[in-house]
Each structure stands twice: as C-alpha cells, then as structure tokens.
PDB file of C-alpha atoms in Angstrom:
ATOM      1  CA  MET A   1      80.638 149.074  76.502  1.00 44.00           C
ATOM      2  CA  SER A   2      78.376 150.997  78.809  1.00 43.00           C
ATOM      3  CA  GLU A   3      78.470 150.906  82.581  1.00 45.00           C
ATOM      4  CA  SER A   4      75.074 149.175  82.650  1.00 45.00           C
ATOM      5  CA  SER A   5      76.487 146.190  80.733  1.00 70.00           C
ATOM      6  CA  THR A   6      79.053 145.343  83.394  1.00 80.00           C
ATOM      7  CA  PRO A   7      78.081 142.182  85.294  1.00 86.00           C
ATOM      8  CA  ALA A   8      77.198 142.223  88.966  1.00 87.00           C
ATOM      9  CA  LEU A   9      80.054 141.241  91.252  1.00 91.00           C
ATOM     10  CA  PRO A  10      81.235 138.715  92.201  1.00 95.00           C
ATOM     11  CA  VAL A  11      81.304 136.970  88.830  1.00 96.00           C
ATOM     12  CA  THR A  12      83.157 133.850  87.685  1.00 96.00           C
ATOM     13  CA  PHE A  13      84.248 133.285  84.091  1.00 96.00           C
ATOM     14  CA  ARG A  14      85.173 129.747  83.089  1.00 93.00           C
ATOM     15  CA  PRO A  15      85.020 127.636  79.925  1.00 91.00           C
ATOM     16  CA  GLY A  16      81.943 125.618  80.891  1.00 89.00           C
ATOM     17  CA  ARG A  17      81.698 123.330  77.872  1.00 89.00           C
ATOM     18  CA  THR A  18      85.397 122.524  77.900  1.00 90.00           C
ATOM     19  CA  ARG A  19      85.236 121.810  81.632  1.00 93.00           C
ATOM     20  CA  ALA A  20      82.206 119.536  81.187  1.00 94.00           C
ATOM     21  CA  VAL A  21      83.885 117.588  78.391  1.00 94.00           C
ATOM     22  CA  LEU A  22      87.165 117.175  80.292  1.00 95.00           C
ATOM     23  CA  LEU A  23      85.477 115.998  83.492  1.00 97.00           C
ATOM     24  CA  THR A  24      83.078 113.676  81.658  1.00 98.00           C
ATOM     25  CA  VAL A  25      85.864 112.087  79.628  1.00 98.00           C
ATOM     26  CA  GLY A  26      88.048 111.805  82.741  1.00 98.00           C
ATOM     27  CA  LEU A  27      85.361 110.068  84.779  1.00 98.00           C
ATOM     28  CA  ALA A  28      84.402 107.747  81.899  1.00 98.00           C
ATOM     29  CA  MET A  29      88.050 106.849  81.305  1.00 98.00           C
ATOM     30  CA  PHE A  30      88.584 106.194  85.031  1.00 98.00           C
ATOM     31  CA  ALA A  31      85.511 103.955  85.164  1.00 98.00           C
ATOM     32  CA  ALA A  32      86.482 102.049  82.007  1.00 98.00           C
ATOM     33  CA  ILE A  33      90.092 101.420  83.035  1.00 97.00           C
ATOM     34  CA  THR A  34      89.023 100.412  86.551  1.00 97.00           C
ATOM     35  CA  ALA A  35      86.375  98.045  85.135  1.00 97.00           C
ATOM     36  CA  VAL A  36      88.956  96.437  82.837  1.00 96.00           C
ATOM     37  CA  ALA A  37      91.331  96.011  85.783  1.00 95.00           C
ATOM     38  CA  LEU A  38      88.629  94.265  87.795  1.00 94.00           C
ATOM     39  CA  MET A  39      87.413  92.053  84.928  1.00 95.00           C
ATOM     40  CA  LEU A  40      90.783  90.698  83.825  1.00 94.00           C
ATOM     41  CA  GLU A  41      91.164  87.507  85.796  1.00 91.00           C
ATOM     42  CA  ARG A  42      94.862  87.016  85.026  1.00 93.00           C
ATOM     43  CA  LEU A  43      95.906  90.236  86.780  1.00 92.00           C
ATOM     44  CA  GLY A  44      97.357  90.077  90.246  1.00 95.00           C
ATOM     45  CA  PRO A  45      96.457  92.566  92.985  1.00 94.00           C
ATOM     46  CA  GLY A  46      99.505  94.761  92.271  1.00 96.00           C
ATOM     47  CA  GLU A  47      98.656  94.948  88.581  1.00 95.00           C
ATOM     48  CA  ARG A  48      95.054  95.868  89.365  1.00 96.00           C
ATOM     49  CA  VAL A  49      96.250  98.643  91.653  1.00 96.00           C
ATOM     50  CA  SER A  50      98.593  99.929  88.928  1.00 97.00           C
ATOM     51  CA  PHE A  51      95.666 100.060  86.462  1.00 96.00           C
ATOM     52  CA  VAL A  52      93.540 102.037  88.939  1.00 97.00           C
ATOM     53  CA  PHE A  53      96.495 104.290  89.793  1.00 97.00           C
ATOM     54  CA  THR A  54      97.065 105.010  86.089  1.00 97.00           C
ATOM     55  CA  ALA A  55      93.354 105.783  85.635  1.00 98.00           C
ATOM     56  CA  ALA A  56      93.479 108.123  88.639  1.00 98.00           C
ATOM     57  CA  LEU A  57      96.551 109.832  87.186  1.00 98.00           C
ATOM     58  CA  PHE A  58      94.763 110.448  83.869  1.00 97.00           C
ATOM     59  CA  LEU A  59      91.708 111.755  85.736  1.00 98.00           C
ATOM     60  CA  GLY A  60      93.931 114.051  87.819  1.00 97.00           C
ATOM     61  CA  VAL A  61      95.490 115.572  84.706  1.00 97.00           C
ATOM     62  CA  LEU A  62      92.064 116.241  83.179  1.00 97.00           C
ATOM     63  CA  VAL A  63      90.842 117.765  86.456  1.00 97.00           C
ATOM     64  CA  LEU A  64      93.868 120.108  86.406  1.00 96.00           C
ATOM     65  CA  LEU A  65      93.091 121.057  82.803  1.00 95.00           C
ATOM     66  CA  SER A  66      89.489 121.856  83.805  1.00 95.00           C
ATOM     67  CA  ARG A  67      90.594 124.118  86.689  1.00 96.00           C
ATOM     68  CA  PRO A  68      91.060 127.522  84.953  1.00 97.00           C
ATOM     69  CA  LYS A  69      88.700 130.340  85.856  1.00 97.00           C
ATOM     70  CA  VAL A  70      88.701 134.088  86.373  1.00 98.00           C
ATOM     71  CA  VAL A  71      86.861 135.417  89.431  1.00 97.00           C
ATOM     72  CA  ALA A  72      86.136 139.147  89.640  1.00 96.00           C
ATOM     73  CA  ASP A  73      84.957 140.782  92.853  1.00 96.00           C
ATOM     74  CA  ASP A  74      84.923 144.267  94.388  1.00 94.00           C
ATOM     75  CA  GLU A  75      88.631 144.201  95.298  1.00 94.00           C
ATOM     76  CA  GLY A  76      90.036 142.737  92.076  1.00 95.00           C
ATOM     77  CA  VAL A  77      90.486 139.622  89.998  1.00 97.00           C
ATOM     78  CA  THR A  78      91.678 136.134  90.856  1.00 98.00           C
ATOM     79  CA  VAL A  79      93.147 134.280  87.879  1.00 98.00           C
ATOM     80  CA  VAL A  80      93.215 130.508  88.382  1.00 98.00           C
ATOM     81  CA  ASN A  81      95.246 128.780  85.676  1.00 97.00           C
ATOM     82  CA  ILE A  82      96.221 125.107  85.470  1.00 96.00           C
ATOM     83  CA  THR A  83      98.724 125.045  88.336  1.00 94.00           C
ATOM     84  CA  ARG A  84      98.919 128.653  89.555  1.00 96.00           C
ATOM     85  CA  THR A  85      96.580 131.191  91.105  1.00 97.00           C
ATOM     86  CA  ARG A  86      97.263 134.917  91.089  1.00 97.00           C
ATOM     87  CA  ARG A  87      95.309 137.679  92.807  1.00 98.00           C
ATOM     88  CA  LEU A  88      95.289 141.113  91.143  1.00 97.00           C
ATOM     89  CA  ALA A  89      93.920 144.443  92.310  1.00 96.00           C
ATOM     90  CA  TRP A  90      91.817 146.252  89.707  1.00 96.00           C
ATOM     91  CA  ALA A  91      94.470 148.971  89.444  1.00 95.00           C
ATOM     92  CA  GLU A  92      97.036 146.376  88.289  1.00 96.00           C
ATOM     93  CA  ILE A  93      95.031 145.510  85.149  1.00 96.00           C
ATOM     94  CA  LEU A  94      95.665 147.978  82.337  1.00 95.00           C
ATOM     95  CA  ARG A  95      94.007 146.105  79.487  1.00 95.00           C
ATOM     96  CA  VAL A  96      92.054 142.914  78.791  1.00 96.00           C
ATOM     97  CA  ASN A  97      93.003 141.451  75.400  1.00 95.00           C
ATOM     98  CA  LEU A  98      91.384 138.736  73.299  1.00 94.00           C
ATOM     99  CA  ARG A  99      92.713 139.156  69.779  1.00 92.00           C
ATOM    100  CA  PRO A 100      91.698 136.941  66.842  1.00 91.00           C
ATOM    101  CA  GLY A 101      93.682 133.724  67.072  1.00 91.00           C
ATOM    102  CA  ASP A 102      94.511 134.080  70.774  1.00 93.00           C
ATOM    103  CA  PRO A 103      93.946 130.808  72.669  1.00 94.00           C
ATOM    104  CA  TRP A 104      92.740 132.735  75.754  1.00 95.00           C
ATOM    105  CA  VAL A 105      92.523 136.203  77.273  1.00 96.00           C
ATOM    106  CA  PHE A 106      95.712 138.065  78.189  1.00 97.00           C
ATOM    107  CA  LEU A 107      95.779 140.720  80.897  1.00 97.00           C
ATOM    108  CA  ASP A 108      98.283 143.554  80.399  1.00 96.00           C
ATOM    109  CA  LEU A 109      99.520 144.471  83.872  1.00 96.00           C
ATOM    110  CA  SER A 110     100.905 147.665  85.363  1.00 95.00           C
ATOM    111  CA  ASP A 111     104.302 146.002  85.995  1.00 95.00           C
ATOM    112  CA  GLY A 112     104.817 145.661  82.226  1.00 95.00           C
ATOM    113  CA  THR A 113     104.013 141.945  82.054  1.00 96.00           C
ATOM    114  CA  SER A 114     101.125 140.082  80.487  1.00 96.00           C
ATOM    115  CA  LEU A 115      99.218 137.368  82.348  1.00 97.00           C
ATOM    116  CA  PRO A 116      97.332 134.655  80.474  1.00 97.00           C
ATOM    117  CA  ALA A 117      93.846 134.086  81.885  1.00 97.00           C
ATOM    118  CA  LEU A 118      92.923 130.590  80.735  1.00 96.00           C
ATOM    119  CA  GLY A 119      89.455 130.899  82.260  1.00 96.00           C
ATOM    120  CA  ILE A 120      88.260 132.782  79.170  1.00 96.00           C
ATOM    121  CA  GLN A 121      89.121 130.810  76.045  1.00 92.00           C
ATOM    122  CA  PRO A 122      87.366 130.883  72.681  1.00 89.00           C
ATOM    123  CA  GLY A 123      88.162 127.281  71.673  1.00 81.00           C
ATOM    124  CA  VAL A 124      84.754 125.587  72.006  1.00 78.00           C
ATOM    125  CA  ALA A 125      82.477 128.569  72.780  1.00 83.00           C
ATOM    126  CA  LYS A 126      83.840 131.557  70.877  1.00 88.00           C
ATOM    127  CA  GLU A 127      80.807 133.826  71.343  1.00 91.00           C
ATOM    128  CA  SER A 128      80.732 133.176  75.077  1.00 92.00           C
ATOM    129  CA  ALA A 129      84.472 133.894  75.381  1.00 93.00           C
ATOM    130  CA  ILE A 130      84.099 137.173  73.485  1.00 93.00           C
ATOM    131  CA  ARG A 131      81.168 138.176  75.704  1.00 94.00           C
ATOM    132  CA  ASP A 132      83.134 137.255  78.858  1.00 95.00           C
ATOM    133  CA  ALA A 133      86.234 139.131  77.672  1.00 95.00           C
ATOM    134  CA  ARG A 134      84.127 142.228  76.974  1.00 95.00           C
ATOM    135  CA  ALA A 135      82.516 141.995  80.408  1.00 96.00           C
ATOM    136  CA  LEU A 136      85.902 141.652  82.128  1.00 96.00           C
ATOM    137  CA  ARG A 137      87.251 144.545  80.046  1.00 95.00           C
ATOM    138  CA  ALA A 138      84.292 146.710  81.083  1.00 94.00           C
ATOM    139  CA  LEU A 139      84.860 145.828  84.725  1.00 95.00           C
ATOM    140  CA  ALA A 140      88.586 146.601  84.468  1.00 94.00           C
ATOM    141  CA  ASP A 141      87.857 149.913  82.718  1.00 92.00           C
ATOM    142  CA  SER A 142      85.278 150.972  85.290  1.00 91.00           C
ATOM    143  CA  ARG A 143      87.170 149.821  88.401  1.00 89.00           C
ATOM    144  CA  GLY A 144      90.820 150.243  87.390  1.00 76.00           C
ATOM    145  CA  THR A 145      92.848 153.409  87.303  1.00 63.00           C
ATOM    146  CA  GLY A 146      92.632 153.718  83.552  1.00 53.00           C
ATOM    147  CA  VAL A 147      96.263 154.882  83.523  1.00 49.00           C
ATOM    148  CA  GLU A 148      98.600 153.134  81.128  1.00 47.00           C
ATOM    149  CA  THR A 149     102.338 153.149  81.529  1.00 41.00           C
ATOM    150  CA  ALA A 150     104.766 153.260  78.618  1.00 37.00           C
TER     151      ALA A 150
END
C-alpha cells in the first residue's frame, strides 16, 4: 500500500453496521419490555421495576458489545475492546493481521504478545474490515519502527 493511501489522522475504525444493529435491537428490546411491564395490570411496583431493570441490563450488555473501536492518531493507537482499553505507541505495533477466518484484527506487539482489536471485524461488512485493516497496516508500517523481533 502506498503512502498516499494512508488515511488522515486521527481516524477511528469501528464496525458501524454491527454497532447500529446492536444499539437498535437493545433500544427496541428495552422499550418493548418496559411497555409490557407498564401494561400488565397484575404486576406490583416491585415486579415492574424488576422488568425495567432486566431490560436495562440487556441494553447494557448490548451497549458493551457495541463499544469496540480502534482510534489511530499521531502518537499511536488506542484499542477499545468490550471491557478494556489499551493505548499503544506506533513503535509497539509490529504487524496488523486479518487472516481469512479471523473474527477480528490482531496486532502483533513488540513484547511478543498479540492484541485482538475488535474494532475491525469482518463479520457483517467484510470489505470494509479488509479496507480498514489495510489502512491500519499502512499507518503502522509508515509510523512504526518496522523492526521485528524474533
């Protein structure tokens, strides 16, 4: 990939369609369960609250699942996964991998570990994920050290 095809920084990669579906389903489910709780006349106040609490819990889980993203800026990359966020300097990223069958991008790091980056996942939008992985790879190649350790 040429230098001219690297995106302008800062850039955010996230699975947009997946996020839209998760948030839409979560909000619809919350509204439906809350409406049922309010319409059922035989429920007491405590039972209504437990319905709404359960709906909020389901919505919270779907919001967490929609959280992943990868943000690249001049200093490095921030990987936001479901419950954890990790900041990496460009020099820490040796390789950006998205192999056939991978559920998301993996970053090979200079400390010998691999970090999953759930913000780029080919599940619903494969072409977009491949394009995003290539863009992140080009950024890492142009801004990193380019030195791999054994």
